[in-house]
CSV table of C-alpha atoms and ligand atoms in Angstrom, one decimal:
chain,number,residue,atom,x,y,z
A,17,MET,CA,-8.9,72.6,-40.7
A,18,GLU,CA,-11.7,73.6,-38.3
A,19,ASN,CA,-13.6,70.5,-39.5
A,20,LEU,CA,-10.8,68.2,-38.7
A,21,VAL,CA,-10.4,69.6,-35.2
A,22,GLN,CA,-14.2,69.1,-34.6
A,23,GLN,CA,-14.1,65.7,-36.1
A,24,LEU,CA,-11.2,64.7,-33.7
A,25,GLU,CA,-13.2,66.0,-30.8
A,26,GLN,CA,-16.2,63.8,-31.8
A,27,TYR,CA,-14.0,60.8,-32.2
A,28,LYS,CA,-12.5,61.3,-28.8
A,29,ASN,CA,-16.0,61.5,-27.2
A,30,GLU,CA,-17.0,58.3,-29.1
A,31,ILE,CA,-13.8,56.6,-27.9
A,32,ALA,CA,-14.4,57.7,-24.3
A,33,ALA,CA,-17.9,56.3,-24.4
A,34,TYR,CA,-17.0,53.1,-26.2
A,35,GLU,CA,-17.9,49.9,-24.2
A,36,ALA,CA,-16.8,46.4,-25.1
A,37,ASN,CA,-17.7,43.4,-22.9
A,38,THR,CA,-16.7,40.7,-25.3
A,39,ALA,CA,-13.6,39.8,-27.1
A,40,ALA,CA,-15.4,40.3,-30.4
A,41,ALA,CA,-16.4,43.9,-29.4
A,42,VAL,CA,-12.8,44.7,-28.5
A,43,GLU,CA,-11.7,43.4,-31.8
A,44,ALA,CA,-14.3,45.5,-33.6
A,45,TYR,CA,-12.9,48.5,-31.7
A,46,ARG,CA,-9.4,47.7,-32.9
A,47,ILE,CA,-10.5,47.3,-36.5
A,48,LYS,CA,-12.5,50.5,-36.4
A,49,TYR,CA,-9.9,52.8,-34.8
A,50,LEU,CA,-6.5,51.1,-35.2
A,51,GLY,CA,-6.9,48.8,-38.2
A,52,THR,CA,-5.1,49.5,-41.5
A,53,LYS,CA,-8.3,51.1,-42.8
A,54,GLY,CA,-9.2,52.5,-39.4
A,55,ILE,CA,-9.9,56.0,-38.3
A,56,VAL,CA,-6.5,56.7,-36.8
A,57,LYS,CA,-4.8,55.9,-40.1
A,58,ALA,CA,-7.4,58.0,-42.0
A,59,VAL,CA,-6.9,61.1,-39.8
A,60,MET,CA,-3.1,60.7,-40.0
A,61,GLY,CA,-3.5,60.8,-43.7
A,62,GLU,CA,-5.0,64.3,-43.5
A,63,MET,CA,-1.6,65.7,-42.5
A,64,LYS,CA,-0.7,66.1,-46.1
A,65,ASN,CA,-3.5,68.6,-46.5
A,66,VAL,CA,-2.5,70.7,-43.6
A,67,PRO,CA,-0.7,74.0,-44.4
A,68,ASN,CA,3.0,73.9,-43.5
A,69,ASP,CA,2.8,76.5,-40.8
A,70,GLN,CA,0.1,74.5,-39.0
A,71,LYS,CA,1.7,71.1,-39.4
A,72,LYS,CA,3.5,71.2,-36.1
A,73,SER,CA,0.4,71.9,-34.0
A,74,PHE,CA,-1.7,69.5,-36.0
A,75,GLY,CA,0.9,66.9,-35.7
A,76,LEU,CA,0.8,67.2,-31.9
A,77,LEU,CA,-3.1,66.9,-31.9
A,78,LEU,CA,-3.1,63.9,-34.2
A,79,ASN,CA,-0.4,62.1,-32.1
A,80,GLU,CA,-2.4,62.8,-29.0
A,81,PHE,CA,-5.5,61.3,-30.7
A,82,ARG,CA,-3.6,58.2,-31.7
A,83,GLN,CA,-2.3,57.7,-28.2
A,84,ILE,CA,-5.9,58.1,-26.8
A,85,ALA,CA,-7.2,55.5,-29.3
A,86,GLU,CA,-4.4,53.1,-28.5
A,87,ALA,CA,-4.7,53.5,-24.7
A,88,LYS,CA,-8.4,52.8,-24.9
A,89,TYR,CA,-7.7,49.6,-26.7
A,90,GLU,CA,-5.3,48.5,-24.0
A,91,THR,CA,-7.9,49.4,-21.3
A,92,LEU,CA,-10.7,47.4,-23.1
A,93,LYS,CA,-8.4,44.4,-23.5
A,94,ALA,CA,-7.3,44.5,-19.8
A,95,ALA,CA,-10.9,44.8,-18.6
A,96,LEU,CA,-11.9,41.8,-20.7
A,97,THR,CA,-9.3,39.6,-19.2
A,98,GLY,CA,-10.1,40.7,-15.7
A,99,ASN,CA,-13.8,40.1,-16.2
A,100,GLN,CA,-13.4,36.5,-17.1
A,101,THR,CA,-13.9,34.2,-14.1
A,102,GLU,CA,-11.4,31.8,-15.5
A,103,PRO,CA,-8.2,33.2,-16.9
A,104,ALA,CA,-7.9,32.3,-20.5
A,105,GLU,CA,-4.6,30.4,-20.4
A,106,THR,CA,-3.0,29.5,-17.1
A,107,PHE,CA,-2.3,25.8,-17.7
A,108,ASP,CA,1.3,25.3,-18.6
A,109,SER,CA,1.6,21.9,-20.2
A,110,THR,CA,5.3,22.1,-20.3
A,111,LEU,CA,5.8,22.2,-16.5
A,112,PRO,CA,7.1,18.9,-15.1
A,113,GLY,CA,4.5,16.8,-13.3
A,114,ASP,CA,4.2,16.2,-9.6
A,115,VAL,CA,6.3,13.2,-8.5
A,116,TYR,CA,4.5,10.9,-6.1
A,117,PRO,CA,6.9,8.7,-4.2
A,118,LEU,CA,6.2,5.0,-4.7
A,119,GLY,CA,6.2,3.0,-1.5
A,120,SER,CA,7.8,-0.4,-1.0
A,121,ARG,CA,6.2,-3.6,0.3
A,122,HIS,CA,6.5,-4.4,3.9
A,123,PRO,CA,9.0,-7.3,4.4
A,124,ILE,CA,6.3,-9.4,6.1
A,125,SER,CA,4.1,-8.9,3.1
A,126,ILE,CA,6.9,-10.0,0.7
A,127,VAL,CA,7.6,-13.1,2.8
A,128,ARG,CA,3.9,-13.9,3.1
A,129,LYS,CA,3.5,-13.7,-0.7
A,130,ASN,CA,6.6,-15.9,-1.2
A,131,ILE,CA,5.2,-18.6,1.2
A,132,ILE,CA,1.8,-18.5,-0.4
A,133,ASP,CA,3.3,-18.9,-3.9
A,134,ILE,CA,5.4,-21.9,-2.8
A,135,PHE,CA,2.6,-23.8,-1.2
A,136,HIS,CA,0.3,-22.9,-4.0
A,137,ARG,CA,2.4,-25.0,-6.3
A,138,LEU,CA,1.8,-27.9,-4.0
A,139,GLY,CA,-2.0,-27.4,-4.2
A,140,PHE,CA,-2.5,-25.5,-0.9
A,141,ALA,CA,-5.2,-22.9,-1.0
A,142,VAL,CA,-5.3,-19.8,1.4
A,143,ALA,CA,-7.8,-19.8,4.2
A,144,GLU,CA,-8.4,-17.1,6.7
A,145,GLY,CA,-10.2,-16.7,10.1
A,146,PRO,CA,-11.0,-14.0,12.5
A,147,GLU,CA,-8.4,-12.4,14.8
A,148,ILE,CA,-11.0,-12.1,17.6
A,149,GLU,CA,-11.7,-15.7,18.4
A,150,ASP,CA,-13.7,-17.7,20.9
A,151,ASP,CA,-12.2,-20.1,23.4
A,152,TRP,CA,-13.4,-23.1,21.4
A,153,HIS,CA,-11.7,-22.3,18.1
A,154,ASN,CA,-8.5,-21.1,19.6
A,155,PHE,CA,-8.1,-23.7,22.4
A,156,GLY,CA,-10.9,-26.2,23.0
A,157,ALA,CA,-11.1,-27.6,19.5
A,158,MET,CA,-7.4,-27.7,19.3
A,159,ASN,CA,-7.3,-30.1,22.2
A,160,LEU,CA,-5.9,-27.7,24.8
A,161,PRO,CA,-7.2,-28.7,28.2
A,162,ALA,CA,-9.0,-26.3,30.4
A,163,ASP,CA,-6.0,-25.8,32.7
A,164,HIS,CA,-3.5,-25.3,29.9
A,165,PRO,CA,-1.2,-22.3,30.7
A,166,ALA,CA,-1.7,-20.7,27.3
A,167,ARG,CA,-5.3,-20.1,28.4
A,168,ASP,CA,-4.0,-18.0,31.3
A,169,MET,CA,-4.8,-14.2,31.3
A,170,GLN,CA,-1.0,-13.7,31.6
A,171,ASP,CA,-0.5,-15.2,28.2
A,172,THR,CA,-3.6,-14.3,26.3
A,173,PHE,CA,-5.4,-11.1,25.6
A,174,TYR,CA,-9.0,-11.6,26.7
A,175,ILE,CA,-11.7,-9.3,25.3
A,176,ASN,CA,-14.5,-10.9,27.3
A,177,LYS,CA,-14.8,-13.5,29.9
A,178,ASN,CA,-17.9,-15.9,30.0
A,179,PRO,CA,-18.3,-16.2,27.1
A,180,ASP,CA,-14.6,-16.0,26.4
A,181,TRP,CA,-13.5,-13.9,23.5
A,182,LEU,CA,-9.9,-13.4,22.9
A,183,LEU,CA,-7.3,-12.3,20.4
A,184,ARG,CA,-6.2,-15.5,18.8
A,185,THR,CA,-2.8,-16.7,20.1
A,186,HIS,CA,-2.0,-18.8,17.0
A,187,THR,CA,-3.3,-19.4,13.5
A,188,SER,CA,-4.1,-23.0,14.5
A,189,SER,CA,-7.6,-21.5,15.2
A,190,VAL,CA,-8.0,-21.3,11.5
A,191,GLN,CA,-7.6,-25.1,11.2
A,192,ALA,CA,-10.7,-25.3,13.3
A,193,ARG,CA,-12.5,-22.8,11.1
A,194,VAL,CA,-11.6,-24.8,8.0
A,195,MET,CA,-12.5,-28.2,9.4
A,196,GLU,CA,-15.8,-26.9,10.5
A,197,LYS,CA,-16.8,-26.0,7.0
A,198,GLN,CA,-14.8,-28.3,4.8
A,199,LYS,CA,-14.4,-32.1,4.7
A,200,PRO,CA,-11.3,-33.9,3.4
A,201,PRO,CA,-9.4,-33.7,1.2
A,202,ILE,CA,-8.2,-30.5,2.9
A,203,ARG,CA,-5.0,-28.6,1.9
A,204,VAL,CA,-4.8,-25.1,3.2
A,205,ILE,CA,-2.3,-22.5,4.5
A,206,CYS,CA,-3.5,-19.8,6.8
A,207,PRO,CA,-1.4,-16.7,7.1
A,208,GLY,CA,-2.3,-14.2,9.7
A,209,ARG,CA,-1.6,-12.0,12.7
A,210,VAL,CA,-1.6,-13.5,16.2
A,211,TYR,CA,-1.4,-11.9,19.7
A,212,ARG,CA,0.3,-12.8,22.9
A,213,ASN,CA,0.6,-10.9,26.2
A,214,GLU,CA,4.3,-10.4,26.1
A,215,THR,CA,6.6,-7.6,27.1
A,216,ILE,CA,7.9,-5.9,24.0
A,217,SER,CA,11.6,-6.3,23.3
A,218,ALA,CA,13.9,-7.0,20.4
A,219,ARG,CA,13.0,-10.7,20.6
A,220,ALA,CA,9.3,-10.7,21.6
A,221,HIS,CA,6.3,-8.7,20.7
A,222,CYS,CA,2.6,-8.7,21.7
A,223,PHE,CA,1.7,-9.4,18.1
A,224,PHE,CA,3.4,-11.2,15.3
A,225,HIS,CA,2.6,-13.3,12.2
A,226,GLN,CA,2.2,-17.0,11.6
A,227,VAL,CA,1.4,-19.3,8.7
A,228,GLU,CA,-0.5,-22.4,9.5
A,229,GLY,CA,-0.6,-25.4,7.2
A,230,LEU,CA,-3.1,-28.2,7.2
A,231,CYS,CA,-3.3,-31.2,5.0
A,232,ILE,CA,-5.9,-34.0,5.6
A,233,ASP,CA,-6.5,-36.9,3.2
A,234,ASP,CA,-6.3,-40.7,2.9
A,235,ASN,CA,-2.9,-42.0,3.7
A,236,VAL,CA,-1.2,-38.8,4.7
A,237,SER,CA,2.0,-39.7,6.6
A,238,PHE,CA,4.8,-38.1,8.4
A,239,ALA,CA,6.9,-38.6,5.3
A,240,ASP,CA,4.5,-36.3,3.4
A,241,LEU,CA,4.9,-33.7,6.2
A,242,LYS,CA,8.7,-33.9,5.9
A,243,GLN,CA,8.8,-33.8,2.1
A,244,THR,CA,6.4,-30.8,2.0
A,245,LEU,CA,8.4,-28.8,4.4
A,246,TYR,CA,11.7,-29.8,2.8
A,247,PHE,CA,10.4,-28.6,-0.5
A,248,PHE,CA,9.2,-25.3,1.1
A,249,VAL,CA,12.6,-24.6,2.7
A,250,GLN,CA,14.5,-25.3,-0.4
A,251,GLU,CA,12.3,-23.0,-2.5
A,252,MET,CA,12.4,-20.3,0.1
A,253,PHE,CA,16.1,-20.4,1.1
A,254,GLY,CA,17.9,-22.4,-1.6
A,255,LYS,CA,19.0,-25.9,-2.2
A,256,THR,CA,21.9,-26.0,0.1
A,257,VAL,CA,19.8,-25.5,3.3
A,258,LYS,CA,19.6,-28.5,5.6
A,259,ILE,CA,16.7,-29.4,7.9
A,260,ARG,CA,16.3,-31.4,11.0
A,261,PHE,CA,13.3,-32.5,13.1
A,262,ARG,CA,13.3,-32.6,16.9
A,263,PRO,CA,10.6,-34.4,18.8
A,264,SER,CA,8.3,-32.0,20.6
A,265,TYR,CA,4.8,-31.7,22.1
A,266,PHE,CA,1.7,-29.9,21.0
A,267,PRO,CA,-1.8,-30.8,22.2
A,268,PHE,CA,-3.2,-30.8,18.6
A,269,THR,CA,-0.6,-33.1,17.0
A,270,GLU,CA,0.7,-36.6,17.8
A,271,PRO,CA,3.5,-37.2,17.2
A,272,SER,CA,4.8,-33.6,17.1
A,273,ALA,CA,8.1,-32.2,16.0
A,274,GLU,CA,9.9,-28.9,15.7
A,275,MET,CA,11.8,-28.2,12.6
A,276,ASP,CA,15.1,-26.4,12.4
A,277,ILE,CA,17.1,-25.2,9.3
A,278,SER,CA,20.8,-24.8,9.1
A,279,CYS,CA,21.6,-21.2,10.0
A,280,LEU,CA,21.7,-18.9,7.0
A,281,ILE,CA,23.5,-16.2,8.8
A,282,CYS,CA,26.7,-18.1,9.7
A,283,GLY,CA,26.3,-21.1,7.4
A,284,GLY,CA,26.2,-23.5,10.4
A,285,ASP,CA,29.4,-22.3,12.0
A,286,GLY,CA,27.6,-20.7,15.0
A,287,CYS,CA,26.5,-17.1,15.6
A,288,ASN,CA,24.2,-15.2,17.9
A,289,VAL,CA,21.1,-15.8,15.6
A,290,CYS,CA,21.5,-19.5,16.0
A,291,LYS,CA,22.8,-19.2,19.5
A,292,HIS,CA,26.0,-20.9,18.4
A,293,THR,CA,24.3,-24.1,17.5
A,294,GLY,CA,24.3,-23.8,13.7
A,295,TRP,CA,20.5,-24.4,13.6
A,296,VAL,CA,17.5,-22.1,13.8
A,297,GLU,CA,14.0,-23.3,14.7
A,298,ILE,CA,11.4,-22.1,12.2
A,299,LEU,CA,8.3,-24.1,12.9
A,300,GLY,CA,6.2,-26.5,14.9
A,301,SER,CA,4.5,-29.5,13.2
A,302,GLY,CA,3.0,-32.9,13.6
A,303,MET,CA,0.3,-35.4,12.6
A,304,VAL,CA,-3.1,-34.0,13.4
A,305,HIS,CA,-4.3,-35.4,16.7
A,306,PRO,CA,-7.2,-37.9,16.2
A,307,ARG,CA,-9.3,-36.0,18.8
A,308,VAL,CA,-9.0,-32.8,16.7
A,309,LEU,CA,-10.3,-34.6,13.6
A,310,GLU,CA,-13.1,-36.1,15.6
A,311,ASN,CA,-14.0,-32.7,17.0
A,312,PHE,CA,-15.1,-31.8,13.5
A,313,GLY,CA,-16.7,-35.2,12.6
A,314,ILE,CA,-13.8,-36.3,10.5
A,315,ASP,CA,-13.3,-40.1,10.8
A,316,SER,CA,-9.8,-40.5,12.2
A,317,ASN,CA,-9.7,-44.2,11.2
A,318,LYS,CA,-10.2,-43.2,7.6
A,319,TYR,CA,-8.3,-39.9,7.4
A,320,THR,CA,-4.9,-38.7,8.7
A,321,GLY,CA,-3.3,-35.3,8.3
A,322,PHE,CA,-0.3,-33.2,9.1
A,323,ALA,CA,-0.2,-29.6,10.3
A,324,PHE,CA,2.5,-27.0,10.9
A,325,GLY,CA,2.8,-23.5,12.1
A,326,MET,CA,5.6,-21.1,11.5
A,327,GLY,CA,6.5,-17.5,12.4
A,328,MET,CA,6.8,-15.2,9.5
A,329,GLU,CA,9.1,-12.7,11.4
A,330,ARG,CA,11.6,-15.5,11.9
A,331,ILE,CA,11.5,-16.3,8.1
A,332,CYS,CA,12.0,-12.5,7.5
A,333,GLN,CA,14.8,-12.4,9.9
A,334,LEU,CA,16.7,-15.2,8.1
A,335,LYS,CA,16.0,-13.7,4.7
A,336,TYR,CA,16.7,-10.1,5.4
A,337,ARG,CA,18.8,-10.3,8.6
A,338,VAL,CA,16.6,-8.1,10.7
A,339,ASN,CA,17.4,-8.8,14.3
A,340,ASP,CA,15.0,-6.5,16.1
A,341,LEU,CA,11.3,-7.6,16.0
A,342,ARG,CA,10.1,-4.1,16.9
A,343,LEU,CA,11.3,-2.8,13.5
A,344,TYR,CA,8.4,-4.6,11.8
A,345,SER,CA,5.7,-2.5,13.5
A,346,GLN,CA,7.4,0.9,14.0
A,347,ASN,CA,6.7,2.1,10.5
A,348,ASP,CA,10.0,3.8,10.2
A,349,VAL,CA,10.4,4.6,6.5
A,350,ARG,CA,14.2,4.3,6.8
A,351,PHE,CA,13.7,0.7,7.5
A,352,LEU,CA,10.7,0.0,5.2
A,353,LYS,CA,12.2,1.6,2.1
A,354,GLN,CA,15.1,-0.9,2.1
A,355,PHE,CA,12.8,-3.6,0.7
A,356,THR,CA,12.1,-3.9,-2.9
A,357,SER,CA,8.6,-3.2,-4.1
A,358,ALA,CA,9.1,-5.7,-7.0
A,359,ARG,CA,7.6,-8.8,-5.3
B,409,DAH,N1,0.3,-23.2,17.2
B,409,DAH,C1,1.7,-23.5,17.5
B,409,DAH,C2,2.2,-22.2,18.1
B,409,DAH,O1,1.7,-21.2,18.0
B,409,DAH,C3,2.5,-23.8,16.3
B,409,DAH,C4,2.1,-25.1,15.7
B,409,DAH,C5,2.8,-26.3,16.1
B,409,DAH,C6,1.1,-25.2,14.7
B,409,DAH,C7,2.4,-27.5,15.6
B,409,DAH,C8,0.8,-26.5,14.2
B,409,DAH,C9,1.5,-27.6,14.7
B,409,DAH,O2,-0.2,-26.6,13.3
B,409,DAH,O3,1.1,-28.8,14.1
B,409,DAH,O4,3.3,-22.3,18.8
């Protein structure tokens, strides 16, 4: 029995000194001491050889030894996990994923896309121009005389005087940009943001959006203008909508007309959107002034054209019944999320 006691002491020292830095070494320890053919099992097996009167004290010794061996195994295992820079398994693939809220399109973007799609079917391409313009493209080329009130500082945001740079006041400036580069046949629409020096209220804003249209070719007549816009309105608002043209004046068209559509809010009965007239103005239009064509070297005896410009906010207002212009630029999600992201 002396031997066994000595043997146990030796094993205990070995266990105390045992070092294991890798999973394989820890496993080797387990097999050596705690495995089915391991040392703990072997010394336990010695119990049967112990005389009865010593069994109790030996039992205690052996139990203590087994506990030491097992505790060391737990220590080695724990040290190994702690050593690893990346924990072995922290990714739980069963957890639900992060939900990112999907935004919706801005109503102006939806309407712009609708307008582009409709005119696309009539062969109109999209053209764009700069929002910071010079006097020539915004005013001069469009036949606005030097003393025209629109050129006044009170109406237009100037960035520089002499040479004059300004924030374009209408998308008609893009007509000039197009005619500069392209010769007839021309068929473009020009969506974009425009700026005017206005006090902000529910009905006016210092910036808003327009879509310009320009069509120049042989034999383009006022009938083409009417038919094109009639097609647009029916596609945009439905077949029951009526249109009417009222004579008007714009320096860049002759003759000029404003176009109204029957009020979609009250169906023509009269409400505050149509100011109780049953009609809502949606655009200005006309036959391109010969002087505008000549400004770009387009022969006005050979070519004619029509042009129009409409406000996108107005189209939005009729489509979505939004009656405060400020809502379009306040970025209030409670407003914005009401519009479908589908289109
Ligand atoms: N540029 C005009 C405006 O901002 C709108 C307009 C009227 C555009 C007639 C045109 C047009 O192209 O022919 O009020």
